[in-house]
Amino acid sequence: MSDKNHNNDNKRPKKSLYNILDKEGFYIILFLCVCIVAVTAIWVSNQEPDYILTEDMPRFEEQPDITLVEEGEDTNLDEPSESAMLPNTQTTSEIGNNQQSLSETGQAIGQSQSLQTDEANTDMEDDTEDAMIVSSEQRANMIMPVIGRKGLPFADDRLVFHQTLEQWSTHKGIDIHAEEGSPVRAALEGEVIEVINDTIMGITITLQHNEDLLTRYCNLSTDAMVKVGVTVEKGQIISGVGRTASTKSVEGPLLHFQVIENGNNVDPQNYLPKFNN
């Protein structure tokens, strides 16, 4: 009986402890949680300033320097001064001067080229005038190769009628009708460069007066009076009027006279005195 009572006494304290734990345990746990939260908050609050400073320090270093300006001082710091703008003004002026220099240079070159062109044109005009003077002198100095009557005229740009040929064609010289055997004279001083007996134009003598000017005498009566290489005087008799040209047989005795300048046949009447008839 006593053992059972002893056992019952032992069970009562255990049940009392369990009851206390059941009732007070919730509050104890709650108190511990509050303590933990408070300790954690205190620790975090103590560590946060250092963390913030460490986090923000690079930001302060990256910011540019700030200059404080008192009232009354010039605050237009970003605007360039007149001295800073001066080089640009000078550069613009220099550019304008360079452009003006280039323009003047171009004008000078153009004037130089124009002067050269004018000089070249003047030289050409002088050469042309000299040639015209020479031609005029030669024309004025030529004499009639034979005294007679004008026949078939010069025609290189039109057709004339040839009685012997009975056809229309061009005519490279002029025909001067005269009695057979009438003396034929050199129209100008020159060198005999050709003496031939042509089947078409008959006996023909050609004189060279300069590099560009020749005279030719056709339908002559003889080729024995001059030879190739001989220089004849102006007015010197070189042959006589004949009838040796087959293309002039119907027209009768005449001199067929040609003037050749620069390799081209030209009108002899531009070089000879005017005909009386």
Coordinates of C-alpha atoms in Angstrom, one line a residue:
M1 CA 0.0 0.0 0.0
S2 CA 2.8 2.3 0.9
D3 CA 4.6 1.5 -2.4
K4 CA 1.5 2.5 -4.4
N5 CA 1.3 5.7 -2.5
H6 CA 5.0 6.3 -3.1
N7 CA 4.6 5.7 -6.8
N8 CA 1.6 8.0 -6.9
D9 CA 3.7 10.7 -5.2
N10 CA 6.4 10.4 -7.8
K11 CA 3.9 10.7 -10.7
R12 CA 2.4 13.9 -9.3
P13 CA 5.5 16.0 -9.7
K14 CA 6.0 14.8 -13.3
K15 CA 2.4 15.7 -14.1
S16 CA 2.8 19.1 -12.5
L17 CA 6.0 19.7 -14.5
Y18 CA 4.2 18.7 -17.7
N19 CA 1.3 20.9 -16.8
I20 CA 3.6 23.9 -16.1
L21 CA 5.5 23.3 -19.4
D22 CA 2.2 23.0 -21.3
K23 CA 1.0 26.3 -19.8
E24 CA 4.1 28.3 -19.7
G25 CA 6.0 26.8 -22.6
F26 CA 4.2 28.9 -25.2
Y27 CA 5.2 32.1 -23.4
I28 CA 8.8 31.0 -23.0
I29 CA 9.2 30.2 -26.6
L30 CA 7.5 33.5 -27.6
F31 CA 9.9 35.4 -25.3
L32 CA 12.9 33.6 -26.8
C33 CA 11.8 34.5 -30.3
V34 CA 11.4 38.2 -29.3
C35 CA 14.8 38.2 -27.8
I36 CA 16.3 36.7 -30.9
V37 CA 14.6 39.2 -33.2
A38 CA 15.7 42.1 -30.9
V39 CA 19.3 40.9 -30.9
T40 CA 19.3 40.5 -34.6
A41 CA 17.9 44.0 -35.1
I42 CA 20.5 45.5 -32.9
W43 CA 23.3 43.7 -34.7
V44 CA 22.0 44.7 -38.1
S45 CA 21.6 48.4 -37.0
N46 CA 25.2 48.4 -35.8
Q47 CA 26.5 47.0 -39.1
E48 CA 24.3 49.1 -41.5
P49 CA 26.3 52.4 -41.4
D50 CA 29.5 50.7 -42.3
Y51 CA 27.7 48.9 -45.1
I52 CA 26.1 52.1 -46.5
L53 CA 29.4 54.0 -46.4
T54 CA 31.2 51.2 -48.2
E55 CA 28.5 51.0 -50.8
D56 CA 28.4 54.8 -51.5
M57 CA 32.1 55.6 -51.4
P58 CA 32.7 54.9 -55.1
R59 CA 29.7 57.0 -56.0
F60 CA 31.3 60.1 -54.3
E61 CA 34.6 59.4 -56.1
E62 CA 32.9 59.3 -59.5
Q63 CA 31.2 62.7 -59.2
P64 CA 32.9 65.6 -60.8
D65 CA 34.3 68.5 -58.8
I66 CA 31.8 71.2 -58.0
T67 CA 33.0 74.8 -57.8
L68 CA 30.9 77.2 -55.7
V69 CA 30.4 80.6 -57.0
E70 CA 29.5 83.6 -54.9
E71 CA 26.9 86.1 -56.0
G72 CA 28.2 88.8 -58.3
E73 CA 30.7 86.6 -60.0
D74 CA 30.5 85.7 -63.7
T75 CA 28.5 82.5 -63.9
N76 CA 28.8 82.1 -67.7
L77 CA 31.6 79.5 -67.4
D78 CA 30.5 77.5 -70.4
E79 CA 30.5 80.4 -72.8
P80 CA 33.7 80.8 -74.8
S81 CA 35.5 84.1 -74.4
E82 CA 36.3 86.5 -77.2
S83 CA 40.0 85.5 -77.0
A84 CA 39.0 81.9 -77.4
M85 CA 36.8 82.7 -80.4
L86 CA 39.5 84.9 -82.1
P87 CA 41.4 82.0 -83.6
N88 CA 38.3 80.8 -85.4
T89 CA 37.7 84.3 -86.7
Q90 CA 41.3 84.4 -87.9
T91 CA 40.9 81.0 -89.5
T92 CA 37.8 82.1 -91.3
S93 CA 39.6 85.2 -92.5
E94 CA 42.5 83.1 -93.7
I95 CA 40.2 80.8 -95.5
G96 CA 38.6 83.8 -97.2
N97 CA 42.0 85.2 -98.1
N98 CA 43.1 81.8 -99.5
Q99 CA 40.0 81.6 -101.6
Q100 CA 40.6 85.1 -102.9
S101 CA 44.2 84.1 -103.7
L102 CA 43.1 81.0 -105.5
S103 CA 40.5 83.1 -107.4
E104 CA 43.2 85.7 -108.3
T105 CA 45.6 82.9 -109.3
G106 CA 42.9 81.3 -111.6
Q107 CA 42.2 84.7 -113.1
A108 CA 46.0 85.2 -113.7
I109 CA 46.2 81.8 -115.3
G110 CA 43.2 82.6 -117.5
Q111 CA 44.7 85.9 -118.5
S112 CA 48.0 84.2 -119.2
Q113 CA 46.3 81.6 -121.4
S114 CA 44.3 84.3 -123.1
L115 CA 47.5 86.3 -123.8
Q116 CA 49.2 83.2 -125.1
T117 CA 46.2 82.5 -127.3
D118 CA 46.2 86.1 -128.5
E119 CA 49.9 85.9 -129.2
A120 CA 49.4 82.6 -131.2
N121 CA 46.6 84.2 -133.1
T122 CA 48.7 87.2 -133.8
D123 CA 51.5 85.1 -135.0
M124 CA 49.2 83.2 -137.3
E125 CA 47.7 86.4 -138.5
D126 CA 51.3 87.8 -139.1
D127 CA 52.2 84.6 -141.0
T128 CA 49.0 84.9 -143.1
E129 CA 49.7 88.5 -143.8
D130 CA 53.2 87.7 -144.8
A131 CA 52.0 85.0 -147.1
M132 CA 49.4 87.4 -148.6
I133 CA 52.1 90.0 -149.0
V134 CA 54.3 87.5 -150.8
S135 CA 51.4 86.3 -153.0
S136 CA 50.4 89.9 -153.7
E137 CA 54.0 90.7 -154.7
Q138 CA 54.2 87.7 -156.9
R139 CA 50.9 88.5 -158.4
A140 CA 51.9 92.1 -159.1
N141 CA 55.3 91.0 -160.5
M142 CA 53.9 88.4 -162.9
I143 CA 53.8 89.4 -166.6
M144 CA 51.7 88.1 -169.4
P145 CA 53.5 85.0 -170.7
V146 CA 52.2 85.8 -174.2
I147 CA 50.4 88.7 -175.8
G148 CA 47.0 87.5 -177.0
R149 CA 43.3 87.0 -176.5
K150 CA 41.8 85.3 -173.5
G151 CA 40.1 82.0 -174.4
L152 CA 38.7 79.3 -172.1
P153 CA 38.8 80.5 -168.5
F154 CA 39.9 78.7 -165.3
A155 CA 37.2 76.5 -163.8
D156 CA 37.8 74.1 -161.0
D157 CA 34.4 74.4 -159.3
R158 CA 32.3 74.4 -162.4
L159 CA 32.1 72.9 -165.9
V160 CA 33.1 74.6 -169.2
F161 CA 32.7 73.3 -172.7
H162 CA 35.8 72.1 -174.6
Q163 CA 35.4 72.3 -178.3
T164 CA 38.0 69.7 -179.2
L165 CA 36.7 67.2 -176.7
E166 CA 33.1 68.3 -177.4
Q167 CA 32.2 67.9 -173.7
W168 CA 31.8 69.8 -170.5
S169 CA 34.6 69.5 -167.9
T170 CA 36.8 71.4 -165.5
H171 CA 39.7 73.5 -166.7
K172 CA 42.9 73.8 -164.7
G173 CA 44.3 76.9 -166.3
I174 CA 43.5 79.6 -168.9
D175 CA 43.9 79.6 -172.7
I176 CA 45.6 82.6 -174.4
H177 CA 45.0 82.6 -178.1
A178 CA 47.9 84.0 -180.2
E179 CA 49.5 83.4 -183.6
E180 CA 51.5 80.2 -183.9
G181 CA 55.2 80.8 -183.0
S182 CA 54.5 83.9 -180.9
P183 CA 57.1 84.1 -178.1
V184 CA 56.2 82.6 -174.7
R185 CA 58.0 84.3 -171.8
A186 CA 58.6 83.3 -168.2
A187 CA 56.0 85.1 -166.0
L188 CA 58.5 85.2 -163.1
E189 CA 62.1 84.3 -162.5
G190 CA 62.5 80.7 -161.7
E191 CA 64.1 77.3 -162.2
V192 CA 63.2 75.0 -165.0
I193 CA 62.1 71.7 -163.3
E194 CA 60.3 70.0 -166.1
V195 CA 60.4 69.9 -169.9
I196 CA 58.2 67.2 -171.5
N197 CA 56.4 66.3 -174.7
D198 CA 53.0 65.2 -173.4
T199 CA 50.6 63.4 -175.8
I200 CA 47.7 65.2 -174.3
M201 CA 49.0 68.7 -173.3
G202 CA 51.8 68.8 -175.9
I203 CA 55.2 70.3 -175.2
T204 CA 55.1 71.5 -171.6
I205 CA 57.6 73.5 -169.5
T206 CA 57.3 73.9 -165.7
L207 CA 59.1 76.6 -163.7
Q208 CA 59.5 76.7 -159.9
H209 CA 59.6 80.2 -158.4
N210 CA 59.7 79.2 -154.7
E211 CA 58.7 76.3 -152.5
D212 CA 55.0 76.9 -153.0
L213 CA 54.6 78.5 -156.4
L214 CA 54.9 76.9 -159.9
T215 CA 53.9 78.1 -163.4
R216 CA 53.3 75.7 -166.2
Y217 CA 53.3 76.4 -170.0
C218 CA 51.5 73.9 -172.3
N219 CA 50.9 73.5 -176.1
L220 CA 54.3 75.0 -176.9
S221 CA 56.0 74.9 -180.3
T222 CA 59.5 73.7 -179.1
D223 CA 61.4 72.2 -176.1
A224 CA 64.9 73.1 -177.3
M225 CA 65.2 76.6 -175.8
V226 CA 65.6 75.6 -172.1
K227 CA 66.7 72.6 -170.1
V228 CA 65.9 71.2 -166.7
G229 CA 68.0 72.9 -163.9
V230 CA 68.5 76.2 -165.8
T231 CA 67.3 79.4 -164.1
V232 CA 65.5 81.8 -166.4
E233 CA 64.8 85.5 -165.9
K234 CA 61.4 87.0 -165.7
G235 CA 60.4 87.9 -169.3
Q236 CA 62.9 85.5 -170.8
I237 CA 61.6 83.6 -173.9
I238 CA 61.4 79.9 -173.2
S239 CA 59.4 78.7 -176.2
G240 CA 56.7 79.7 -178.7
V241 CA 52.9 79.2 -179.1
G242 CA 52.3 75.9 -180.8
R243 CA 49.6 73.3 -181.7
T244 CA 51.1 70.2 -180.0
A245 CA 48.2 69.5 -177.5
S246 CA 45.7 66.9 -178.7
T247 CA 43.1 68.4 -176.4
K248 CA 43.4 71.8 -178.0
S249 CA 43.7 71.0 -181.7
V250 CA 40.3 72.4 -182.7
E251 CA 40.8 75.7 -180.9
G252 CA 43.9 76.6 -183.0
P253 CA 47.2 77.9 -181.7
L254 CA 47.2 79.0 -178.1
L255 CA 49.1 78.9 -174.8
H256 CA 47.5 76.9 -172.0
F257 CA 48.9 78.5 -168.8
Q258 CA 48.6 77.2 -165.3
V259 CA 49.5 78.5 -161.8
I260 CA 50.1 75.9 -159.1
E261 CA 50.2 77.2 -155.5
N262 CA 50.8 74.8 -152.5
G263 CA 50.1 71.9 -154.8
N264 CA 46.8 73.2 -156.0
N265 CA 45.8 74.7 -159.3
V266 CA 44.6 78.3 -158.8
D267 CA 43.2 80.9 -161.2
P268 CA 46.1 82.5 -163.1
Q269 CA 44.0 85.7 -163.6
N270 CA 44.6 86.4 -159.9
Y271 CA 48.3 86.7 -160.7
L272 CA 48.4 88.2 -164.1
P273 CA 47.6 91.8 -165.4
K274 CA 44.2 92.3 -166.8
F275 CA 43.5 91.3 -170.4
N276 CA 42.9 94.2 -172.7
N277 CA 40.1 92.3 -174.5

